[in-house]
Amino acid sequence: MHKIPISFFLNGEKKTILADPMQRTVDLLRSELEMTGTKEGCSDGDCGACTVSIGSWEESGFVYRSVASCLLPVGRLQGKSLVTVEGVGNQTALSCIQKAIIDKHGVQCGFCSPGFVMSFFSLFSMNPIPDMKDVEIALQGNICRCTGYEGIRKAAEQMIGYQGTEIIVPPSIRSCQNAVKNLSQFLNTEEWRTPVTIDELCVALQQMPDAQIISGLTDLGVSFHTKGERPLQVIDVIQLEESRRIEIKEDGLHIGAALPLESIVLDRTVLNWLPTLGQLQLQMASKQIRNVATLGGNLCNASPIGDATVILSSANATVLVVNAKGKLRELNLTSFYTGYKQMQLEKGEIVLEVIIPPLQAGQTISFLKTGKRSSVDIASINSASNMVVQGKDIVHWTISIGGVAPTVVTFDLKDKDLSLEIPVEEIEAIGTSLSEKVVPLSDIRGSASYRKALVANHVVSHFLKQSGREETL
């Protein structure tokens, strides 16, 4: 892709650079701008060493969000305020964040420290008095290999103790917030389009039929880097207005496919409609990834182990897609996937939104995930249970399981005579029966026999949870 002018603010100073918009921000910072405070560790968004903060105007005001710069294309800097660890302090004094980490001995080799500083910056700039749960969520995506986390936790406690009296955002960076409005917010060139309306999307799809459609880029970005490939043309759908809404309509809750996962899992309307999605804040990816990754991108990754895919499949969700001519069609998510990494999407189609039907009386959806780590990890298996209870009777029960087949597998237990008071031994027998029906693979995340055992365990755990007998687990 040809180099083009990209304008943004870097630590409060306006920059206009000539760059390939698909270049990674971490490479721009370290190799070209000589801002080497930002480190590169894993190169796939897991370790947090490359964390920076992106400031932009949203409905709630000017917002700073932590992101992994190893997955952030330079084109996404257009019209934004980029803050790195060099901008948090100044030449004469440390910021209160940096001082707290030093005071509480939260540094040893120092490689991870800039990432922790930037995660703290993004958190405390938006929430001056968080609780420790907020801190832990903010630091999910930051790994320290030598210091240990106790000093870093104590630094957070010191910051909380300031009670919002310390200046988190330096005046030099805060002063550029209004100036950000004067910059063009999106790229639109012959090679990179950022459609905002459906009409603009259709034009882009017709004029660039072979363009790579991108959204959050948290998965594709890794692939581009590891393979050393970059698309020649891009259609960036992350600003598509039709895909950035959350609305309740007659047929259910409509969630825009271009919305970041973090916005979805914190949205009150979403959580009231399907509370299970709230679990994803603790169990799916990290803050840096959820701030960028979109629901549509997650579903179109077509992973059989996707957490959102399993929950939404269990909830009987559908996806609304649009093609280059503006024609819409609605597909059930359970039939959307036709094989491993394969979908019913035709060339030139994109997912606009996900539609979740309302829960009926007595209906609950439970989600379980088993992996090597409790968060920021791909599951060995995950599952979601859709149960409808009338009185003591279970009148509907389906279980959707990921990680045991090329696509999510859903089992319907309608032929079973079930109640909330059924002996656990009978549920164990059902779990064993289902485990014998799957043929999982063995890989780094677990053997086939281990995954079969997890299927049986998940069935029992869902039942105990949804029947109110979870204390027997």
PDB file of C-alpha atoms in Angstrom, residues 265-366:
ATOM      1  CA  VAL A 265     -20.098  -5.908  27.650  1.00  0.00           C
ATOM      2  CA  LEU A 266     -20.509  -2.706  29.712  1.00  0.00           C
ATOM      3  CA  ASP A 267     -23.720  -1.479  28.068  1.00  0.00           C
ATOM      4  CA  ARG A 268     -26.703  -1.424  30.450  1.00  0.00           C
ATOM      5  CA  THR A 269     -29.210  -2.245  27.723  1.00  0.00           C
ATOM      6  CA  VAL A 270     -27.165  -5.278  26.648  1.00  0.00           C
ATOM      7  CA  LEU A 271     -26.664  -6.529  30.200  1.00  0.00           C
ATOM      8  CA  ASN A 272     -30.358  -6.191  31.042  1.00  0.00           C
ATOM      9  CA  TRP A 273     -31.269  -8.074  27.859  1.00  0.00           C
ATOM     10  CA  LEU A 274     -28.681 -10.873  28.061  1.00  0.00           C
ATOM     11  CA  PRO A 275     -26.714 -10.684  31.342  1.00  0.00           C
ATOM     12  CA  THR A 276     -24.467 -13.580  30.302  1.00  0.00           C
ATOM     13  CA  LEU A 277     -22.588 -11.290  27.891  1.00  0.00           C
ATOM     14  CA  GLY A 278     -21.261  -9.401  30.918  1.00  0.00           C
ATOM     15  CA  GLN A 279     -19.041 -12.385  31.744  1.00  0.00           C
ATOM     16  CA  LEU A 280     -16.958 -11.617  28.684  1.00  0.00           C
ATOM     17  CA  GLN A 281     -15.391  -8.613  30.420  1.00  0.00           C
ATOM     18  CA  LEU A 282     -13.623 -10.994  32.783  1.00  0.00           C
ATOM     19  CA  GLN A 283     -13.159 -14.011  30.542  1.00  0.00           C
ATOM     20  CA  MET A 284     -12.603 -12.781  26.986  1.00  0.00           C
ATOM     21  CA  ALA A 285      -9.339 -11.158  25.897  1.00  0.00           C
ATOM     22  CA  SER A 286      -7.936  -8.110  27.709  1.00  0.00           C
ATOM     23  CA  LYS A 287      -8.928  -4.468  28.050  1.00  0.00           C
ATOM     24  CA  GLN A 288      -6.455  -3.474  25.308  1.00  0.00           C
ATOM     25  CA  ILE A 289      -8.028  -5.977  22.902  1.00  0.00           C
ATOM     26  CA  ARG A 290     -11.695  -5.430  23.855  1.00  0.00           C
ATOM     27  CA  ASN A 291     -11.233  -1.682  23.355  1.00  0.00           C
ATOM     28  CA  VAL A 292     -10.542  -2.381  19.668  1.00  0.00           C
ATOM     29  CA  ALA A 293     -11.951  -5.804  18.757  1.00  0.00           C
ATOM     30  CA  THR A 294     -15.487  -5.689  17.378  1.00  0.00           C
ATOM     31  CA  LEU A 295     -18.384  -8.104  17.668  1.00  0.00           C
ATOM     32  CA  GLY A 296     -18.611  -8.502  13.903  1.00  0.00           C
ATOM     33  CA  GLY A 297     -14.906  -9.173  13.579  1.00  0.00           C
ATOM     34  CA  ASN A 298     -15.072 -11.723  16.374  1.00  0.00           C
ATOM     35  CA  LEU A 299     -17.936 -13.616  14.716  1.00  0.00           C
ATOM     36  CA  CYS A 300     -16.370 -13.433  11.240  1.00  0.00           C
ATOM     37  CA  ASN A 301     -13.152 -14.864  12.602  1.00  0.00           C
ATOM     38  CA  ALA A 302     -15.283 -18.039  12.475  1.00  0.00           C
ATOM     39  CA  SER A 303     -13.454 -19.711  15.325  1.00  0.00           C
ATOM     40  CA  PRO A 304     -15.232 -22.784  16.749  1.00  0.00           C
ATOM     41  CA  ILE A 305     -13.985 -21.729  20.175  1.00  0.00           C
ATOM     42  CA  GLY A 306     -15.126 -18.092  20.103  1.00  0.00           C
ATOM     43  CA  ASP A 307     -16.680 -17.075  23.415  1.00  0.00           C
ATOM     44  CA  ALA A 308     -19.212 -14.648  21.940  1.00  0.00           C
ATOM     45  CA  THR A 309     -20.108 -17.167  19.228  1.00  0.00           C
ATOM     46  CA  VAL A 310     -21.014 -19.843  21.777  1.00  0.00           C
ATOM     47  CA  ILE A 311     -23.168 -17.500  23.883  1.00  0.00           C
ATOM     48  CA  LEU A 312     -24.967 -15.969  20.901  1.00  0.00           C
ATOM     49  CA  SER A 313     -25.530 -19.371  19.283  1.00  0.00           C
ATOM     50  CA  SER A 314     -27.132 -20.568  22.499  1.00  0.00           C
ATOM     51  CA  ALA A 315     -29.308 -17.438  22.579  1.00  0.00           C
ATOM     52  CA  ASN A 316     -30.608 -18.203  19.046  1.00  0.00           C
ATOM     53  CA  ALA A 317     -29.123 -14.982  17.705  1.00  0.00           C
ATOM     54  CA  THR A 318     -29.152 -14.047  14.035  1.00  0.00           C
ATOM     55  CA  VAL A 319     -26.815 -11.895  11.965  1.00  0.00           C
ATOM     56  CA  LEU A 320     -27.943  -9.242   9.492  1.00  0.00           C
ATOM     57  CA  VAL A 321     -25.646  -8.968   6.472  1.00  0.00           C
ATOM     58  CA  VAL A 322     -25.541  -6.527   3.564  1.00  0.00           C
ATOM     59  CA  ASN A 323     -23.961  -6.824   0.115  1.00  0.00           C
ATOM     60  CA  ALA A 324     -22.500  -4.328  -2.370  1.00  0.00           C
ATOM     61  CA  LYS A 325     -25.953  -3.553  -3.769  1.00  0.00           C
ATOM     62  CA  GLY A 326     -27.383  -2.774  -0.333  1.00  0.00           C
ATOM     63  CA  LYS A 327     -29.444  -5.966  -0.196  1.00  0.00           C
ATOM     64  CA  LEU A 328     -30.012  -7.317   3.319  1.00  0.00           C
ATOM     65  CA  ARG A 329     -30.448 -10.882   4.506  1.00  0.00           C
ATOM     66  CA  GLU A 330     -30.738 -12.423   7.950  1.00  0.00           C
ATOM     67  CA  LEU A 331     -29.007 -15.668   8.901  1.00  0.00           C
ATOM     68  CA  ASN A 332     -29.318 -17.788  12.027  1.00  0.00           C
ATOM     69  CA  LEU A 333     -25.959 -17.903  13.758  1.00  0.00           C
ATOM     70  CA  THR A 334     -26.099 -21.676  14.256  1.00  0.00           C
ATOM     71  CA  SER A 335     -26.253 -22.200  10.469  1.00  0.00           C
ATOM     72  CA  PHE A 336     -24.005 -19.212   9.649  1.00  0.00           C
ATOM     73  CA  TYR A 337     -20.923 -21.409   9.959  1.00  0.00           C
ATOM     74  CA  THR A 338     -20.556 -24.177   7.389  1.00  0.00           C
ATOM     75  CA  GLY A 339     -17.188 -25.605   8.447  1.00  0.00           C
ATOM     76  CA  TYR A 340     -13.911 -24.702  10.114  1.00  0.00           C
ATOM     77  CA  LYS A 341     -13.319 -20.999   9.428  1.00  0.00           C
ATOM     78  CA  GLN A 342     -16.078 -21.098   6.817  1.00  0.00           C
ATOM     79  CA  MET A 343     -19.247 -18.985   6.714  1.00  0.00           C
ATOM     80  CA  GLN A 344     -22.285 -18.369   4.563  1.00  0.00           C
ATOM     81  CA  LEU A 345     -20.975 -14.869   3.816  1.00  0.00           C
ATOM     82  CA  GLU A 346     -20.661 -14.305   0.080  1.00  0.00           C
ATOM     83  CA  LYS A 347     -18.013 -12.125  -1.504  1.00  0.00           C
ATOM     84  CA  GLY A 348     -18.834  -8.466  -0.936  1.00  0.00           C
ATOM     85  CA  GLU A 349     -21.060  -9.126   2.083  1.00  0.00           C
ATOM     86  CA  ILE A 350     -20.405  -7.843   5.591  1.00  0.00           C
ATOM     87  CA  VAL A 351     -22.151  -8.366   8.921  1.00  0.00           C
ATOM     88  CA  LEU A 352     -24.081  -5.233   9.927  1.00  0.00           C
ATOM     89  CA  GLU A 353     -25.529  -6.283  13.267  1.00  0.00           C
ATOM     90  CA  VAL A 354     -26.426  -9.147  15.560  1.00  0.00           C
ATOM     91  CA  ILE A 355     -30.043  -9.655  16.639  1.00  0.00           C
ATOM     92  CA  ILE A 356     -30.769 -11.368  19.966  1.00  0.00           C
ATOM     93  CA  PRO A 357     -34.378 -12.443  20.600  1.00  0.00           C
ATOM     94  CA  PRO A 358     -35.871 -11.683  24.030  1.00  0.00           C
ATOM     95  CA  LEU A 359     -35.629 -14.223  26.835  1.00  0.00           C
ATOM     96  CA  GLN A 360     -38.972 -15.692  27.848  1.00  0.00           C
ATOM     97  CA  ALA A 361     -40.216 -16.203  31.396  1.00  0.00           C
ATOM     98  CA  GLY A 362     -38.127 -18.811  33.194  1.00  0.00           C
ATOM     99  CA  GLN A 363     -35.361 -18.757  30.574  1.00  0.00           C
ATOM    100  CA  THR A 364     -31.688 -18.396  31.516  1.00  0.00           C
ATOM    101  CA  ILE A 365     -28.435 -18.738  29.584  1.00  0.00           C
ATOM    102  CA  SER A 366     -25.318 -19.915  31.373  1.00  0.00           C
TER     103      SER A 366
END
